[in-house]
Coordinates of C-alpha atoms and ligand atoms in Angstrom, one line a residue:
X1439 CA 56.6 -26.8 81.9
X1440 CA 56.2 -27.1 85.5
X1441 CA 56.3 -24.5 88.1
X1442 CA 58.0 -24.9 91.5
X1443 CA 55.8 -25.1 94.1
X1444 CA 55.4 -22.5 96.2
X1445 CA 54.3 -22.0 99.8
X1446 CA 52.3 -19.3 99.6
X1447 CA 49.5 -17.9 97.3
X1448 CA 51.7 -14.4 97.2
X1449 CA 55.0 -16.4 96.6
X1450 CA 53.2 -18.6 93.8
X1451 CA 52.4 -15.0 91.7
X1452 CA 55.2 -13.8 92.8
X1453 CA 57.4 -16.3 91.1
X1454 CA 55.3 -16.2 88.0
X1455 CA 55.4 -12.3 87.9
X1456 CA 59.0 -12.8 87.4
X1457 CA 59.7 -15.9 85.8
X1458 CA 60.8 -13.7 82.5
X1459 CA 64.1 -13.3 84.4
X1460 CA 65.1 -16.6 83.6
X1461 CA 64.5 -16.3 79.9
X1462 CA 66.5 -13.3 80.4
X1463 CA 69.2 -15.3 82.1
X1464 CA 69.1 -17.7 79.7
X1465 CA 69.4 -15.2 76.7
X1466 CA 72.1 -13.8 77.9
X1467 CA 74.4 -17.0 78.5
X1468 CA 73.0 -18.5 75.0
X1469 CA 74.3 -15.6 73.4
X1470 CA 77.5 -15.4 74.9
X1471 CA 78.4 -18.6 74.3
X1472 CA 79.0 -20.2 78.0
X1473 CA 77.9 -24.3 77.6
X1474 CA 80.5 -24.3 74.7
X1475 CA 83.1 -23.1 76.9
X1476 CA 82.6 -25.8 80.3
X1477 CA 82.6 -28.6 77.5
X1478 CA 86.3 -29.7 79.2
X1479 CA 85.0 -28.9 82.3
X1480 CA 83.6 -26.6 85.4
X1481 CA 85.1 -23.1 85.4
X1482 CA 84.8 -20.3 87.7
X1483 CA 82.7 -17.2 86.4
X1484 CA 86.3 -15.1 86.4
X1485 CA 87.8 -17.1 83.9
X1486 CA 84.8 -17.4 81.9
X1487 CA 84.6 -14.0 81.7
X1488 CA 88.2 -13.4 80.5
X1489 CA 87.4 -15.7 78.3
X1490 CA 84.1 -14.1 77.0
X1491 CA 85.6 -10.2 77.3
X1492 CA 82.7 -9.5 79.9
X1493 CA 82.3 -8.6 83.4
X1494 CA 82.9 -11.8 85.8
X1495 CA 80.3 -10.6 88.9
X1496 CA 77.5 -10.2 86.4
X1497 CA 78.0 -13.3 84.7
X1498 CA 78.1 -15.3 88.0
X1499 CA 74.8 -13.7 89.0
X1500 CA 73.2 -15.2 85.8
X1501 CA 74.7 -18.2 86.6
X1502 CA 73.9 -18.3 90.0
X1503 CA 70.1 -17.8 88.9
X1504 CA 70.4 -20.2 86.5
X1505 CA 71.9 -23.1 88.6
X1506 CA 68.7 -22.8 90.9
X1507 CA 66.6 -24.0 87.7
X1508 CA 68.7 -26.7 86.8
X1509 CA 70.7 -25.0 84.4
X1510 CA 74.5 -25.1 85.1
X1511 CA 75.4 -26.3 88.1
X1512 CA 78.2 -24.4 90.8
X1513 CA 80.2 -26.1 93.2
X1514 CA 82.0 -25.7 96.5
X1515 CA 85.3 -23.5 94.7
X1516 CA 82.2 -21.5 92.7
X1517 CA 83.0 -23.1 89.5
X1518 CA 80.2 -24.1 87.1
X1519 CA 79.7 -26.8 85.1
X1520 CA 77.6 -28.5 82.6
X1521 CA 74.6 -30.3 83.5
X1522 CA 71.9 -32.0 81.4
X1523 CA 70.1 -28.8 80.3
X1524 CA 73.1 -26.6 80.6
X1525 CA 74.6 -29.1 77.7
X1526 CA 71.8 -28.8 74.7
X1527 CA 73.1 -24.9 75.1
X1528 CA 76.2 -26.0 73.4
X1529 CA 76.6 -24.9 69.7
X1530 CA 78.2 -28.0 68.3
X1531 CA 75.9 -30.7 69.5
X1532 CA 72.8 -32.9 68.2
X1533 CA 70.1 -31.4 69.2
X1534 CA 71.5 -27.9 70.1
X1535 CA 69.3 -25.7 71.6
X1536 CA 71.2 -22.9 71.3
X1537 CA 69.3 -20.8 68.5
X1538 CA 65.9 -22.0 70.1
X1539 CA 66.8 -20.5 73.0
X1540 CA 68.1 -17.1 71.1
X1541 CA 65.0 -17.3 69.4
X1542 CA 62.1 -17.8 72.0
X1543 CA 64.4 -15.6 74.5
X1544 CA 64.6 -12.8 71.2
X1545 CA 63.0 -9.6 72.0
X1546 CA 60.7 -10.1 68.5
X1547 CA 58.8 -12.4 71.1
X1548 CA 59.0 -10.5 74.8
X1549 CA 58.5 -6.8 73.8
X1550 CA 55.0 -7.4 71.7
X1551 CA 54.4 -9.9 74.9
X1552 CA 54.8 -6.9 77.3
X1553 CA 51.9 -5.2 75.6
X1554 CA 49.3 -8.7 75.8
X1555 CA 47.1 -6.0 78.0
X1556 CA 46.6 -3.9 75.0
X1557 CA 45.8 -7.1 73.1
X1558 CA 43.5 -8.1 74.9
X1559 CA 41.6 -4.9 75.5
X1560 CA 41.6 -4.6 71.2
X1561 CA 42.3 -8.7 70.1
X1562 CA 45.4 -7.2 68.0
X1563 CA 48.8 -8.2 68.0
X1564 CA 51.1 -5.3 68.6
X1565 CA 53.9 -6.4 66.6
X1566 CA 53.1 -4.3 63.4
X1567 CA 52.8 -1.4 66.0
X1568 CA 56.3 -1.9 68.1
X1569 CA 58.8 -3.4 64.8
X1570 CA 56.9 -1.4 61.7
X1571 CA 55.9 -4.7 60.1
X1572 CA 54.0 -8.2 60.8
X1573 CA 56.0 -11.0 62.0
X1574 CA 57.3 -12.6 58.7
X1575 CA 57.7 -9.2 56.9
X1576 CA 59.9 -7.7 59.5
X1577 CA 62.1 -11.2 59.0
X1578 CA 62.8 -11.1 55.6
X1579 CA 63.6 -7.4 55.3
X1580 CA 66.3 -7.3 57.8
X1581 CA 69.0 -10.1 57.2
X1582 CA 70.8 -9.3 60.8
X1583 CA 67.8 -11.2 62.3
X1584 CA 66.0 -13.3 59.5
X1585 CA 68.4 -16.2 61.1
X1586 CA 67.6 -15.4 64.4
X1587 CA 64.4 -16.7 63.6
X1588 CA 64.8 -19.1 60.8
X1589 CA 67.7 -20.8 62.9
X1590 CA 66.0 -20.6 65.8
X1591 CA 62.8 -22.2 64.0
X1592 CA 65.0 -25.2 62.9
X1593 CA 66.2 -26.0 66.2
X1594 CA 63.2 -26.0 67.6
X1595 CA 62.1 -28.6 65.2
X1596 CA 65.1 -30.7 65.0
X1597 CA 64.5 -31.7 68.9
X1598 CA 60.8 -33.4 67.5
X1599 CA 61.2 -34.3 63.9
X1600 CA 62.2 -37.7 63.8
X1601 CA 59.7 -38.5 66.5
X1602 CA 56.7 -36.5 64.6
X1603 CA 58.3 -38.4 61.4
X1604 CA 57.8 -41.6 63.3
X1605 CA 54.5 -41.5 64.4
X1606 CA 52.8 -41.3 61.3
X1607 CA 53.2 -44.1 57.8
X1608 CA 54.5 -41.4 55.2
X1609 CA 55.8 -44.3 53.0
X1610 CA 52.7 -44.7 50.7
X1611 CA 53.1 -41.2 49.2
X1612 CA 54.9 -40.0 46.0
X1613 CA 55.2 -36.9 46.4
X1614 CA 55.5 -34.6 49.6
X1615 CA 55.1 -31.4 49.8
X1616 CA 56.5 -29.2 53.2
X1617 CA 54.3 -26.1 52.9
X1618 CA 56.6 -23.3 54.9
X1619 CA 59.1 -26.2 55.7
X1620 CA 61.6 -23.8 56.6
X1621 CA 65.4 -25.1 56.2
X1622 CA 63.7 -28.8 55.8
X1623 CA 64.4 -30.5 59.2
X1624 CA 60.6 -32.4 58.9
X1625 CA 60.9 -32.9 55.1
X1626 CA 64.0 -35.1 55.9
X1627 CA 62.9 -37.4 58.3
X1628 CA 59.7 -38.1 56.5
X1629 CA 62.2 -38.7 53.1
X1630 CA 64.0 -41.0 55.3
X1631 CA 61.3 -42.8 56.4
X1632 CA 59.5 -43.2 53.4
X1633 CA 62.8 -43.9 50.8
X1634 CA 60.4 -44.3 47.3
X1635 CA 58.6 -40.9 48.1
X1636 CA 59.9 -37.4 45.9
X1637 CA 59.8 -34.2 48.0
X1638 CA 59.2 -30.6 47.7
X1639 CA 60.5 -28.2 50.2
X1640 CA 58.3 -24.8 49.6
X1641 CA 59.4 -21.6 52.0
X1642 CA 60.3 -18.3 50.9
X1643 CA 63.8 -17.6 49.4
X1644 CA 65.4 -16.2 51.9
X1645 CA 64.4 -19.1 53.9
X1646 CA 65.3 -21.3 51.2
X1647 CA 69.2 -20.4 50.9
X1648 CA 70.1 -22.3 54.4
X1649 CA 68.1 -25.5 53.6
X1650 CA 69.6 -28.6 54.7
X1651 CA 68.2 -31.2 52.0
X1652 CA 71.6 -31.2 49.8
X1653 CA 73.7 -31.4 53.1
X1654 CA 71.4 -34.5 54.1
X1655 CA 72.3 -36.6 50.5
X1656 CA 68.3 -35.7 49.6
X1657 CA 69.2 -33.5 46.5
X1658 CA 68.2 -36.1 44.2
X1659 CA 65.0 -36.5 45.7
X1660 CA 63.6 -33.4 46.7
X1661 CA 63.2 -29.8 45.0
X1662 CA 62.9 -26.3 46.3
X1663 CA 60.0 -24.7 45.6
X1664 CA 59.8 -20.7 46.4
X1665 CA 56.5 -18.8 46.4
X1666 CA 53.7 -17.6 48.8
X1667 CA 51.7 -20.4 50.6
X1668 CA 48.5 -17.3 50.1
X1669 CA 48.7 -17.6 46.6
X1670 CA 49.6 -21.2 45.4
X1671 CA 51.9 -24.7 46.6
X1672 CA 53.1 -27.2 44.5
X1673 CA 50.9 -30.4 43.8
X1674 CA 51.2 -33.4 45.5
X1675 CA 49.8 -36.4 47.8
X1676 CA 51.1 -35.7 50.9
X1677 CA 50.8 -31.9 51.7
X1678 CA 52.1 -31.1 55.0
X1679 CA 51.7 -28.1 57.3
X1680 CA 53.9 -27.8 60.3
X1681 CA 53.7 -24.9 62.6
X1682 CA 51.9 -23.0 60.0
X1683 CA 48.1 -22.7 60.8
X1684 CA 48.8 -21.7 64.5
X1685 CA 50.6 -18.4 63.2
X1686 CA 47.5 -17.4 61.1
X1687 CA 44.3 -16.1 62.5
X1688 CA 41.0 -18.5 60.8
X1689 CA 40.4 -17.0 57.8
X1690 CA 43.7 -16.7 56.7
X1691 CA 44.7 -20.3 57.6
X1692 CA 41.5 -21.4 56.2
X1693 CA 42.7 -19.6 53.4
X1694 CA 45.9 -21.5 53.2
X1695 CA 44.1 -24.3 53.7
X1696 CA 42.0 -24.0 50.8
X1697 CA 45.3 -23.3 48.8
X1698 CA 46.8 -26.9 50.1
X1699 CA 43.2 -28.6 49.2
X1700 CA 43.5 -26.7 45.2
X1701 CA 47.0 -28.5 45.2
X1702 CA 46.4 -31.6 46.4
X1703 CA 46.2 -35.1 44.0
X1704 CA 43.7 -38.0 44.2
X1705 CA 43.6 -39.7 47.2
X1706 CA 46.1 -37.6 49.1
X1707 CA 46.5 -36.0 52.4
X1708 CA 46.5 -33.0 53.8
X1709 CA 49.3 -33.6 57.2
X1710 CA 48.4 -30.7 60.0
X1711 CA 51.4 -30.9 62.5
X1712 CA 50.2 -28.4 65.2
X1713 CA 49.3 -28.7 68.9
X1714 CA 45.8 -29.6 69.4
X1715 CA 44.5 -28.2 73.1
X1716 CA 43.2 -30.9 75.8
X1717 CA 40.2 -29.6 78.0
X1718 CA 40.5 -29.1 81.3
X1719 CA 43.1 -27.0 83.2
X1720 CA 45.9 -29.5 82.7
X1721 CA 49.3 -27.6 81.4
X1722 CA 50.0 -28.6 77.9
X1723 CA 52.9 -26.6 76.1
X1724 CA 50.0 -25.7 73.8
X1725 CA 48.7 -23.1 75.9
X1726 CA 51.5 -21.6 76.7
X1727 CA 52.8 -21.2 72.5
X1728 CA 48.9 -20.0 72.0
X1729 CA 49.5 -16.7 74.0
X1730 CA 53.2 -16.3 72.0
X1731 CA 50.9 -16.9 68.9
X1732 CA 48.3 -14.1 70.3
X1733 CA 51.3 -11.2 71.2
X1734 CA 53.9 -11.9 68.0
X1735 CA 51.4 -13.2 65.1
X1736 CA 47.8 -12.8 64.6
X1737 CA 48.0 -16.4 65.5
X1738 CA 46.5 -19.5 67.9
X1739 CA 46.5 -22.9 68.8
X1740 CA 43.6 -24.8 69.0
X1741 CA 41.2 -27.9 69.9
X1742 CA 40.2 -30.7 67.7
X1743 CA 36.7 -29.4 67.3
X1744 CA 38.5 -25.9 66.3
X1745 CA 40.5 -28.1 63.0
X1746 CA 37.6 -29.8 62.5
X1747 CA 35.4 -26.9 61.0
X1748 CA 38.9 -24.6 59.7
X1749 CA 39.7 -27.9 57.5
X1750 CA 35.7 -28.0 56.6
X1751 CA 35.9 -24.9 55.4
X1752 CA 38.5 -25.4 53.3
X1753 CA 36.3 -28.9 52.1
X1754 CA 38.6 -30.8 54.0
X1755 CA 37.8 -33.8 56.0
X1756 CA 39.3 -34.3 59.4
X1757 CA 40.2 -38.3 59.3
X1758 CA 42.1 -38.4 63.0
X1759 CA 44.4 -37.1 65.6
X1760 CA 47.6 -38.6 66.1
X1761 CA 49.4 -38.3 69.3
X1762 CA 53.4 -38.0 68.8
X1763 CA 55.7 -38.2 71.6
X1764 CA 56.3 -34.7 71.1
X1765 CA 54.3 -31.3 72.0
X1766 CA 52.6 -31.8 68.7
X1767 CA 49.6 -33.7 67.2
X1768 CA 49.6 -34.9 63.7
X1769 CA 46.1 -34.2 62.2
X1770 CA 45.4 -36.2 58.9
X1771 CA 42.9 -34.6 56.5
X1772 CA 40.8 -35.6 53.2
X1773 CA 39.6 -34.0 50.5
X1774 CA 36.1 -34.1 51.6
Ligands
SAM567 C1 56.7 -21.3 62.3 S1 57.8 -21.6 60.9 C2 57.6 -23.3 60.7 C3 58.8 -23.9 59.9 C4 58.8 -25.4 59.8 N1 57.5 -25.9 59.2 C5 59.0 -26.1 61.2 O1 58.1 -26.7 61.7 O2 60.1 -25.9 61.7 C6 56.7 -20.9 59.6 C7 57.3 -21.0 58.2 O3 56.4 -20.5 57.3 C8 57.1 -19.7 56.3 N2 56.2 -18.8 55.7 C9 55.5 -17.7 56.3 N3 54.7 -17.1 55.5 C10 54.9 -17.7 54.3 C11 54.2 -17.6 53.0 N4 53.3 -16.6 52.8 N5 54.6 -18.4 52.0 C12 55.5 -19.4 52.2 N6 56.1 -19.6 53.4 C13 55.8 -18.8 54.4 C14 58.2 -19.1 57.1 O4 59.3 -18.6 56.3 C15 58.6 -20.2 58.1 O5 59.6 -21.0 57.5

C-alpha cells in the first residue's frame, strides 16, 4: 500500500494517525451495499440513500472521503459512480471484494488493534480480553459472525488463488491435502491444475458447511475432512498450509507443523503459502498483516531464516522460496 505524499513531517503523521477513517468509510459503504447500486450508473447520494433507507448527507460525506482515495468517483451534478476500486465492492462480481472488505474493516480486527500499546507493553494479544475468547473460538461459537470471517477469508483468497496455484507444479501429487483450507478456494485451483491429483479439504465443520468443491464439479475428487489441525490431518503427498502458520505464535505452528510432517507420505511435500518478510525498510503487505497477526491472533509473519528453523523443528527441510505474483510466497518443505 502506498501512502500519499505529504508535505510536511506533521501532515505525513497526521495522515497516518487517521488513515482508520477510511477503513471506516469503507465499512460502512461495503456494508450497505452502495457499488451494487451505481452498477447502471452514477447516482446522487439522495437517491442512494432512499434507496438504502439511510440518511443522504452522511452517506455523501463517506463518499466524498472515499472519492479522494480512488474509491467512487463524484461529478459536476454530485453524482457518484463506479470506478476501478469502487467496482470489486460489488456483491455479484469475480473477484468481489466485498466480504474482504467487511472482514478486514470488522471490529474483530480494529478494537483488539486499538489496544497494540498494551500488547506491546505485555507481548499479548488482547482479543481473549475484549471478545471472551481467542480468535477462532469466538468464530465458531457465534454463527451471526462465523461468515463474517469465513466469507471474508475466501474472498480474500479468491483474488490470489489461481495465481498462487500457478506458480508452483502441483501436478505430480496424488493426494493433496488443504490443512485449514477454509471453503476450498486454493484446493480448487491446485485440483484444476493438476487434473490426476485426489484432494482433501480439512477445516473445522462449521467452516466446512459453505465449501465450494461440489459447486466447482470437484465432488468426485476431493473429500472433506473435519478435525483439529493440533491434533491430527489426513495423509497425503502434498500437504499444504495457507495462511495458517502466521496466525500461530512458534510453538504452536511448529506444533502444527510437526502434525503435517506425522501425516505426510514418501517423498511428499509440505506447501507453506505465507508471506515471507524482505529486509530493509521497503513496504511489503507482509508487514502490515504481521501487526493484524500481533493485535487479533497470537500470530506473525516472518523471514526466510524465521521458516527455516520453525520447519527444522518440526524435521522439516526448507527446499525453496517461490515468489508468486501475489502478496504471498510459496515455501516448499521436505521431510528432512
Ligand atoms: C486464515 S484462515 C485461512 C483459510 C485458507 N487457507 C485461505 O488461505 O483462505 C485459517 C483457517 O484455519 C482454520 N482453523 C483454525 N484453527 C483450526 C484447527 N485447530 N483445526 C482445523 N482448522 C483450523 C480456520 O477455520 C480457517 O479456515
Amino acid at each position: 500500500m502506498s501512502i500519499p505524499p505529504a508535505a510536511s513531517p506533521h501532515e505525513h503523521i497526521i495522515h497516518l494517525s487517521w488513515a482508520y477513517l477510511y477503513s471506516a468509510a469503507l465499512n460502512a459503504v461495503a456494508e450497505l451495499g452502495v457499488a451494487d447500486r451505481l452498477e447502471g450508473g452514477p447516482k446522487s447520494a439522495a437517491t442512494l440513500a432512499e434507496e438504502l433507507g439511510v440518511q443522504a448527507q452522511p452517506l455523501y460525506r463517506a463518499l466524498r472521503l472515499l472519492a479522494t482515495v480512488g474509491v467512487f468517483i463524484e461529478d459536476e451534478g454530485e453524482r457518484f459512480a463506479l470506478t476501478p476500486a469502487a467496482d470489486v465492492l460489488r456483491t455479484n462480481v469475480p473477484g468481489s471484494m466485498r466480504d474482504g472488505v467487511l472482514m478486514v474493516s470488522h471490529e474483530t480486527f480494529w478494537r483488539p488493534a486499538g489496544k497494540l500499546a498494551t500488547t506491546v507493553r505485555t507481548g499479548e494479544t488482547q482479543f481473549a480480553h475484549i471478545f471472551g475468547a481467542p480468535f477462532f473460538e469466538h468464530f465458531a461459537r457465534d454463527p451471526s459472525i462465523g461468515p463474517i470471517f469465513h466469507r471474508g477469508m475466501a474472498s480474500f483468497s479468491d483474488s490470489e488463488n489461481a495465481a498462487i496455484a500457478g506458480s508452483y507444479d502441483f501436478s505430480r501429487f496424488q493426494r493433496v491435502v488443504d490443512v485449514g483450507g477454509g471453503h476450498g478456494g486454493f484446493l480448487i485451483e491446485v485440483l484444476n491444475a493438476a487434473p490426476s491429483a485426489r484432494g482433501v479439504l480439512f477445516d473445522a465443520a462449521h467452516v466446512l458447511r459453505d465449501a465450494r468443491i461440489a459447486a466447482a464439479g470437484l465432488a468426485e475428487r476431493c473429500e472433506l475432512v473435519t478435525g483439529d489441525f493440533f491434533k491430527e490431518v489426513p495423509g497425503g503427498d502434498c500437504i499444504i498450509l495457507k495462511r495458517i502458520l502466521h496466525d500461530w505464535a512458534d510453538q504452536a505452528a511448529i506444533d502444527v507443523l510437526r502434525v503435517c510432517r506425522r501425516a505426510l507420505t514418501e517423498g511428499g511435500r509440505v506447501i507453506v503459502v505465507d508471506t515471507v518478510i524482505p529486509p530493509g525498510n521497503e513496504p511489503h503487505a507482509g508487514k502490515l498483516l504481521d501487526v493484524l497477526m500481533m493485535v487479533s491472533m497470537p500470530g506473525r509473519e516472518r523471514t526466510e531464516e524465521e521458516f527455516r528453523r520453525m520447519l527444522a523443528a518440526a524435521d522439516l527441510r526448507l527446499e525453496r522460496v517461490i515468489e508468486t505474483p501475489a502478496m504471498l510466497s510459496l515455501i516448499e518443505a521436505s521431510a528432512a
